[in-house]
């Protein structure tokens, strides 16, 4: 019995010594800033609040919750365009950010009016509206993106900046959907053109581009397990934005894989 007691005491003492000797987990020193539009603020997910419709279910808020950065500035705002980055969001950044995420460009290219046209008009009218957006992306958006990225770099010269793209909105195999297959294909083709330009300008700026289309593949609106809301009446802004699964299983892993 005495031998067993001595052994137990030795084991306990050894474990305690190891615990005391183990270094404490270092606190995060990352200062993280989330910029951008509704796809970064969390529109489409529960818990939106304020005029910018920010949600704790957004990929940005989820990443901050899981990684406990030293500071987190949540500046993304529903409806934002590139000029908002230049004039409002980038100037509001605290100096010294280490990590920045952003989605931007969709509203510049006419996301909302294009979707409305496709919902309410013919296949040909939808295609024409998408083509207008493609022309804007080719001719005007590059300069707008460059200005936004330059504003970010000027405020955070050492930061790792992750530019996330947009998913294809629709699955195109199901016949049951509020839009025809032709309209869905038109809108998806617009997203592909937009993503290609965002990638080009992000990489030209020295930023990291993260393509989210793989994470959303097979999970567009009008699929059996959508990561994107279809037409939503209440609240209407949720229409064609990621749902909770889209932010958690789509955007969050796409960002997490590029943040380090």
CSV table of C-alpha atoms in Angstrom, one decimal:
chain,number,residue,atom,x,y,z
A,1,UNK,CA,0.0,0.0,0.0
A,2,UNK,CA,2.8,2.4,0.9
A,3,UNK,CA,4.6,1.6,-2.4
A,4,UNK,CA,1.4,2.3,-4.4
A,5,UNK,CA,1.0,5.6,-2.5
A,6,UNK,CA,4.6,6.6,-3.3
A,7,UNK,CA,4.1,5.8,-7.0
A,8,UNK,CA,0.9,7.8,-7.1
A,9,UNK,CA,2.6,10.8,-5.5
A,10,UNK,CA,5.5,10.6,-8.0
A,11,UNK,CA,3.1,10.4,-11.0
A,12,UNK,CA,1.0,13.3,-9.7
A,13,UNK,CA,4.1,15.4,-9.1
A,14,UNK,CA,5.5,14.6,-12.6
A,15,UNK,CA,2.3,15.5,-14.3
A,16,UNK,CA,2.1,18.8,-12.3
A,17,UNK,CA,5.7,19.6,-13.2
A,18,UNK,CA,5.0,19.0,-16.9
A,19,UNK,CA,1.9,21.2,-16.8
A,20,UNK,CA,3.8,24.0,-15.1
A,21,UNK,CA,6.7,23.6,-17.6
A,22,UNK,CA,4.4,23.7,-20.7
A,23,UNK,CA,4.4,27.2,-22.2
A,24,UNK,CA,1.1,29.0,-22.1
A,25,UNK,CA,-0.7,29.4,-25.5
A,26,UNK,CA,0.4,32.8,-26.8
A,27,UNK,CA,-2.4,35.3,-27.3
A,28,UNK,CA,-3.1,36.3,-30.9
A,29,UNK,CA,-1.4,39.4,-32.1
A,30,UNK,CA,-3.4,39.6,-35.3
A,31,UNK,CA,-5.3,42.8,-36.0
A,32,UNK,CA,-8.1,41.8,-38.4
A,33,UNK,CA,-10.3,44.1,-40.5
A,34,UNK,CA,-13.3,42.9,-42.5
A,35,UNK,CA,-14.2,45.2,-45.4
A,36,UNK,CA,-16.6,45.0,-48.2
A,37,UNK,CA,-20.3,44.6,-49.2
A,38,UNK,CA,-23.2,42.4,-48.1
A,39,UNK,CA,-21.4,39.2,-48.9
A,40,UNK,CA,-18.9,40.1,-46.1
A,41,UNK,CA,-21.4,41.8,-43.7
A,42,UNK,CA,-23.5,38.7,-43.6
A,43,UNK,CA,-26.7,39.6,-45.4
A,44,UNK,CA,-28.7,36.5,-46.0
A,45,UNK,CA,-27.9,35.0,-42.6
A,46,UNK,CA,-29.8,35.4,-39.2
A,47,UNK,CA,-29.0,38.2,-36.8
A,48,UNK,CA,-28.5,41.1,-39.2
A,49,UNK,CA,-28.5,44.4,-37.4
A,50,UNK,CA,-27.9,48.1,-38.1
A,51,UNK,CA,-27.9,50.0,-41.3
A,52,UNK,CA,-25.1,47.9,-42.7
A,53,UNK,CA,-26.9,44.6,-41.9
A,54,UNK,CA,-24.0,42.9,-40.2
A,55,UNK,CA,-24.4,39.4,-38.8
A,56,UNK,CA,-22.4,37.3,-36.4
A,57,UNK,CA,-23.0,34.5,-38.8
A,58,UNK,CA,-20.9,36.2,-41.5
A,59,UNK,CA,-17.6,34.5,-42.4
A,60,UNK,CA,-15.7,37.5,-40.9
A,61,UNK,CA,-17.4,37.4,-37.5
A,62,UNK,CA,-17.2,33.6,-37.4
A,63,UNK,CA,-13.4,33.7,-38.2
A,64,UNK,CA,-12.9,36.3,-35.5
A,65,UNK,CA,-14.8,34.2,-32.9
A,66,UNK,CA,-12.8,31.1,-33.7
A,67,UNK,CA,-9.4,32.7,-33.9
A,68,UNK,CA,-9.6,35.4,-31.2
A,69,UNK,CA,-7.6,38.1,-32.9
A,70,UNK,CA,-6.0,40.9,-30.9
A,71,UNK,CA,-8.6,43.2,-32.5
A,72,UNK,CA,-11.4,42.9,-35.0
A,73,UNK,CA,-12.9,45.8,-37.0
A,74,UNK,CA,-16.1,44.8,-38.7
A,75,UNK,CA,-16.5,47.5,-41.4
A,76,UNK,CA,-18.2,45.6,-44.2
A,77,UNK,CA,-21.6,47.1,-45.1
A,78,UNK,CA,-24.5,45.8,-47.1
A,79,UNK,CA,-24.8,47.7,-50.4
A,80,UNK,CA,-21.2,48.9,-50.5
A,81,UNK,CA,-19.4,49.7,-53.7
A,82,UNK,CA,-15.8,50.4,-54.5
A,83,UNK,CA,-16.2,54.1,-53.8
A,84,UNK,CA,-17.3,53.2,-50.3
A,85,UNK,CA,-14.0,51.4,-49.7
A,86,UNK,CA,-12.1,54.4,-50.8
A,87,UNK,CA,-14.1,57.1,-49.1
A,88,UNK,CA,-15.4,55.4,-45.9
A,89,UNK,CA,-14.2,51.9,-45.1
A,90,UNK,CA,-10.4,52.2,-45.7
A,91,UNK,CA,-10.2,55.6,-43.9
A,92,UNK,CA,-11.9,54.0,-40.9
A,93,UNK,CA,-9.3,51.3,-40.6
A,94,UNK,CA,-7.0,51.5,-37.7
A,95,UNK,CA,-3.3,51.6,-38.7
A,96,UNK,CA,-1.3,48.5,-38.4
A,97,UNK,CA,-3.8,45.9,-39.6
A,98,UNK,CA,-2.2,42.5,-40.1
A,99,UNK,CA,-5.1,40.8,-41.9
A,100,UNK,CA,-7.8,42.2,-44.2
A,101,UNK,CA,-10.7,40.4,-46.0
A,102,UNK,CA,-13.0,41.9,-48.6
A,103,UNK,CA,-15.7,41.2,-51.1
A,104,UNK,CA,-16.4,44.1,-53.4
A,105,UNK,CA,-17.4,44.8,-57.0
A,106,UNK,CA,-20.8,43.0,-57.3
A,107,UNK,CA,-22.8,46.1,-56.6
A,108,UNK,CA,-20.7,48.2,-58.9
A,109,UNK,CA,-21.5,45.7,-61.7
A,110,UNK,CA,-25.3,46.1,-61.0
A,111,UNK,CA,-26.0,43.0,-58.9
A,112,UNK,CA,-29.5,44.1,-57.6
A,113,UNK,CA,-30.9,45.6,-60.8
A,114,UNK,CA,-29.7,42.7,-62.9
A,115,UNK,CA,-31.3,40.1,-60.6
A,116,UNK,CA,-34.6,42.1,-60.6
A,117,UNK,CA,-34.6,42.3,-64.5
A,118,UNK,CA,-34.0,38.6,-64.7
A,119,UNK,CA,-36.8,37.9,-62.2
A,120,UNK,CA,-39.4,40.1,-64.0
A,121,UNK,CA,-38.4,40.0,-67.7
A,122,UNK,CA,-37.8,37.5,-70.5
A,123,UNK,CA,-34.8,35.3,-71.0
A,124,UNK,CA,-33.4,37.7,-73.7
A,125,UNK,CA,-33.9,40.8,-71.5
A,126,UNK,CA,-32.1,39.0,-68.7
A,127,UNK,CA,-29.2,38.1,-71.0
A,128,UNK,CA,-29.0,41.7,-72.3
A,129,UNK,CA,-28.8,43.1,-68.7
A,130,UNK,CA,-26.1,40.6,-67.8
A,131,UNK,CA,-24.2,41.6,-70.9
A,132,UNK,CA,-24.4,45.3,-69.7
A,133,UNK,CA,-22.8,44.2,-66.5
A,134,UNK,CA,-20.1,42.3,-68.3
A,135,UNK,CA,-19.3,45.4,-70.3
A,136,UNK,CA,-19.0,47.4,-67.1
A,137,UNK,CA,-16.7,44.8,-65.6
A,138,UNK,CA,-14.5,44.9,-68.7
A,139,UNK,CA,-14.3,48.7,-69.1
A,140,UNK,CA,-14.9,50.5,-65.8
A,141,UNK,CA,-14.6,48.1,-62.9
A,142,UNK,CA,-10.8,47.5,-63.2
A,143,UNK,CA,-10.0,51.1,-62.3
A,144,UNK,CA,-12.6,51.1,-59.5
A,145,UNK,CA,-11.0,47.9,-58.0
A,146,UNK,CA,-7.5,49.3,-58.4
A,147,UNK,CA,-8.5,52.5,-56.5
A,148,UNK,CA,-10.1,50.5,-53.7
A,149,UNK,CA,-7.2,48.2,-53.3
A,150,UNK,CA,-4.7,51.1,-53.3
A,151,UNK,CA,-6.7,52.7,-50.5
A,152,UNK,CA,-6.4,49.5,-48.5
A,153,UNK,CA,-2.7,49.1,-49.1
A,154,UNK,CA,-2.1,52.8,-48.2
A,155,UNK,CA,-3.8,52.3,-44.8
A,156,UNK,CA,-2.4,48.8,-44.1
A,157,UNK,CA,0.9,48.5,-46.0
A,158,UNK,CA,2.0,45.3,-44.3
A,159,UNK,CA,-1.3,43.5,-44.1
A,160,UNK,CA,-2.2,40.2,-45.8
A,161,UNK,CA,-5.2,41.2,-47.8
A,162,UNK,CA,-7.5,38.4,-48.9
A,163,UNK,CA,-9.9,39.2,-51.7
A,164,UNK,CA,-12.8,36.7,-51.9
A,165,UNK,CA,-14.8,36.2,-55.1
A,166,UNK,CA,-18.5,35.5,-55.5
A,167,UNK,CA,-20.2,32.2,-55.9
A,168,UNK,CA,-22.3,31.1,-58.9
A,169,UNK,CA,-25.8,31.9,-57.8
A,170,UNK,CA,-27.7,29.0,-59.2
A,171,UNK,CA,-27.8,25.4,-59.8
A,172,UNK,CA,-28.9,24.7,-63.4
A,173,UNK,CA,-30.1,21.2,-63.4
A,174,UNK,CA,-33.5,21.5,-61.5
A,175,UNK,CA,-36.5,22.5,-63.5
A,176,UNK,CA,-38.1,23.8,-60.3
A,177,UNK,CA,-36.9,27.4,-59.7
A,178,UNK,CA,-38.2,30.9,-59.8
A,179,UNK,CA,-36.0,31.5,-62.9
A,180,UNK,CA,-35.6,29.6,-66.1
A,181,UNK,CA,-32.5,27.6,-66.8
A,182,UNK,CA,-31.5,30.2,-69.5
A,183,UNK,CA,-31.7,33.0,-66.9
A,184,UNK,CA,-29.7,31.1,-64.4
A,185,UNK,CA,-27.0,30.4,-66.9
A,186,UNK,CA,-26.9,34.0,-67.9
A,187,UNK,CA,-26.5,35.1,-64.3
A,188,UNK,CA,-23.8,32.5,-63.6
A,189,UNK,CA,-21.9,33.6,-66.6
A,190,UNK,CA,-21.9,37.1,-65.3
A,191,UNK,CA,-20.5,36.0,-62.0
A,192,UNK,CA,-17.7,34.1,-63.8
A,193,UNK,CA,-16.7,37.3,-65.7
A,194,UNK,CA,-16.8,39.3,-62.5
A,195,UNK,CA,-14.7,36.8,-60.6
A,196,UNK,CA,-12.1,36.7,-63.3
A,197,UNK,CA,-11.7,40.5,-63.2
A,198,UNK,CA,-11.6,40.6,-59.4
A,199,UNK,CA,-8.9,37.9,-59.4
A,200,UNK,CA,-6.8,39.8,-62.0
A,201,UNK,CA,-6.9,43.1,-60.2
A,202,UNK,CA,-6.4,41.6,-56.8
A,203,UNK,CA,-3.3,39.7,-57.9
A,204,UNK,CA,-2.0,42.8,-59.7
A,205,UNK,CA,-2.3,44.6,-56.3
A,206,UNK,CA,-0.2,41.9,-54.6
A,207,UNK,CA,-3.2,40.6,-52.7
A,208,UNK,CA,-4.4,37.0,-52.2
A,209,UNK,CA,-7.4,36.0,-54.2
A,210,UNK,CA,-9.7,33.3,-52.8
A,211,UNK,CA,-12.1,31.7,-55.3
A,212,UNK,CA,-15.2,30.5,-53.4
A,213,UNK,CA,-16.8,28.7,-56.3
A,214,UNK,CA,-15.5,25.3,-55.4
A,215,UNK,CA,-16.9,25.6,-51.9
A,216,UNK,CA,-20.3,26.5,-53.3
A,217,UNK,CA,-20.3,24.0,-56.1
A,218,UNK,CA,-23.5,22.0,-56.2
A,219,UNK,CA,-25.0,24.3,-53.5
A,220,UNK,CA,-26.4,27.3,-55.5
A,221,UNK,CA,-30.0,28.5,-55.2
A,222,UNK,CA,-32.5,25.9,-56.7
A,223,UNK,CA,-30.5,22.9,-55.5
A,224,UNK,CA,-31.4,20.3,-52.9
A,225,UNK,CA,-28.9,21.7,-50.3
A,226,UNK,CA,-28.5,25.4,-51.2
A,227,UNK,CA,-25.9,27.6,-49.6
A,228,UNK,CA,-27.6,30.6,-51.3
A,229,UNK,CA,-31.1,31.9,-50.6
A,230,UNK,CA,-33.5,32.0,-53.5
A,231,UNK,CA,-36.1,34.7,-53.7
A,232,UNK,CA,-36.9,35.8,-50.2
A,233,UNK,CA,-39.9,38.1,-49.4
A,234,UNK,CA,-39.2,38.7,-45.7
A,235,UNK,CA,-36.6,40.2,-45.5
A,236,UNK,CA,-36.2,40.9,-49.2
A,237,UNK,CA,-32.4,41.7,-49.0
A,238,UNK,CA,-31.7,38.1,-48.2
A,239,UNK,CA,-32.5,37.1,-51.8
A,240,UNK,CA,-29.6,35.6,-53.6
A,241,UNK,CA,-27.2,36.0,-50.7
A,242,UNK,CA,-25.5,33.2,-48.8
A,243,UNK,CA,-27.5,31.6,-46.0
A,244,UNK,CA,-26.0,30.3,-42.8
A,245,UNK,CA,-24.5,27.2,-44.5
A,246,UNK,CA,-23.1,29.4,-47.2
A,247,UNK,CA,-21.1,31.5,-44.8
A,248,UNK,CA,-20.1,28.6,-42.5
A,249,UNK,CA,-19.4,26.0,-45.2
A,250,UNK,CA,-18.6,28.2,-48.1
A,251,UNK,CA,-17.0,31.5,-47.3
A,252,UNK,CA,-15.4,30.6,-43.9
A,253,UNK,CA,-13.2,27.8,-45.2
A,254,UNK,CA,-12.4,29.8,-48.3
A,255,UNK,CA,-11.1,32.6,-46.1
A,256,UNK,CA,-9.5,30.5,-43.5
A,257,UNK,CA,-7.5,28.6,-46.1
A,258,UNK,CA,-6.1,31.9,-47.4
A,259,UNK,CA,-5.7,33.9,-44.1
A,260,UNK,CA,-2.5,32.2,-43.0
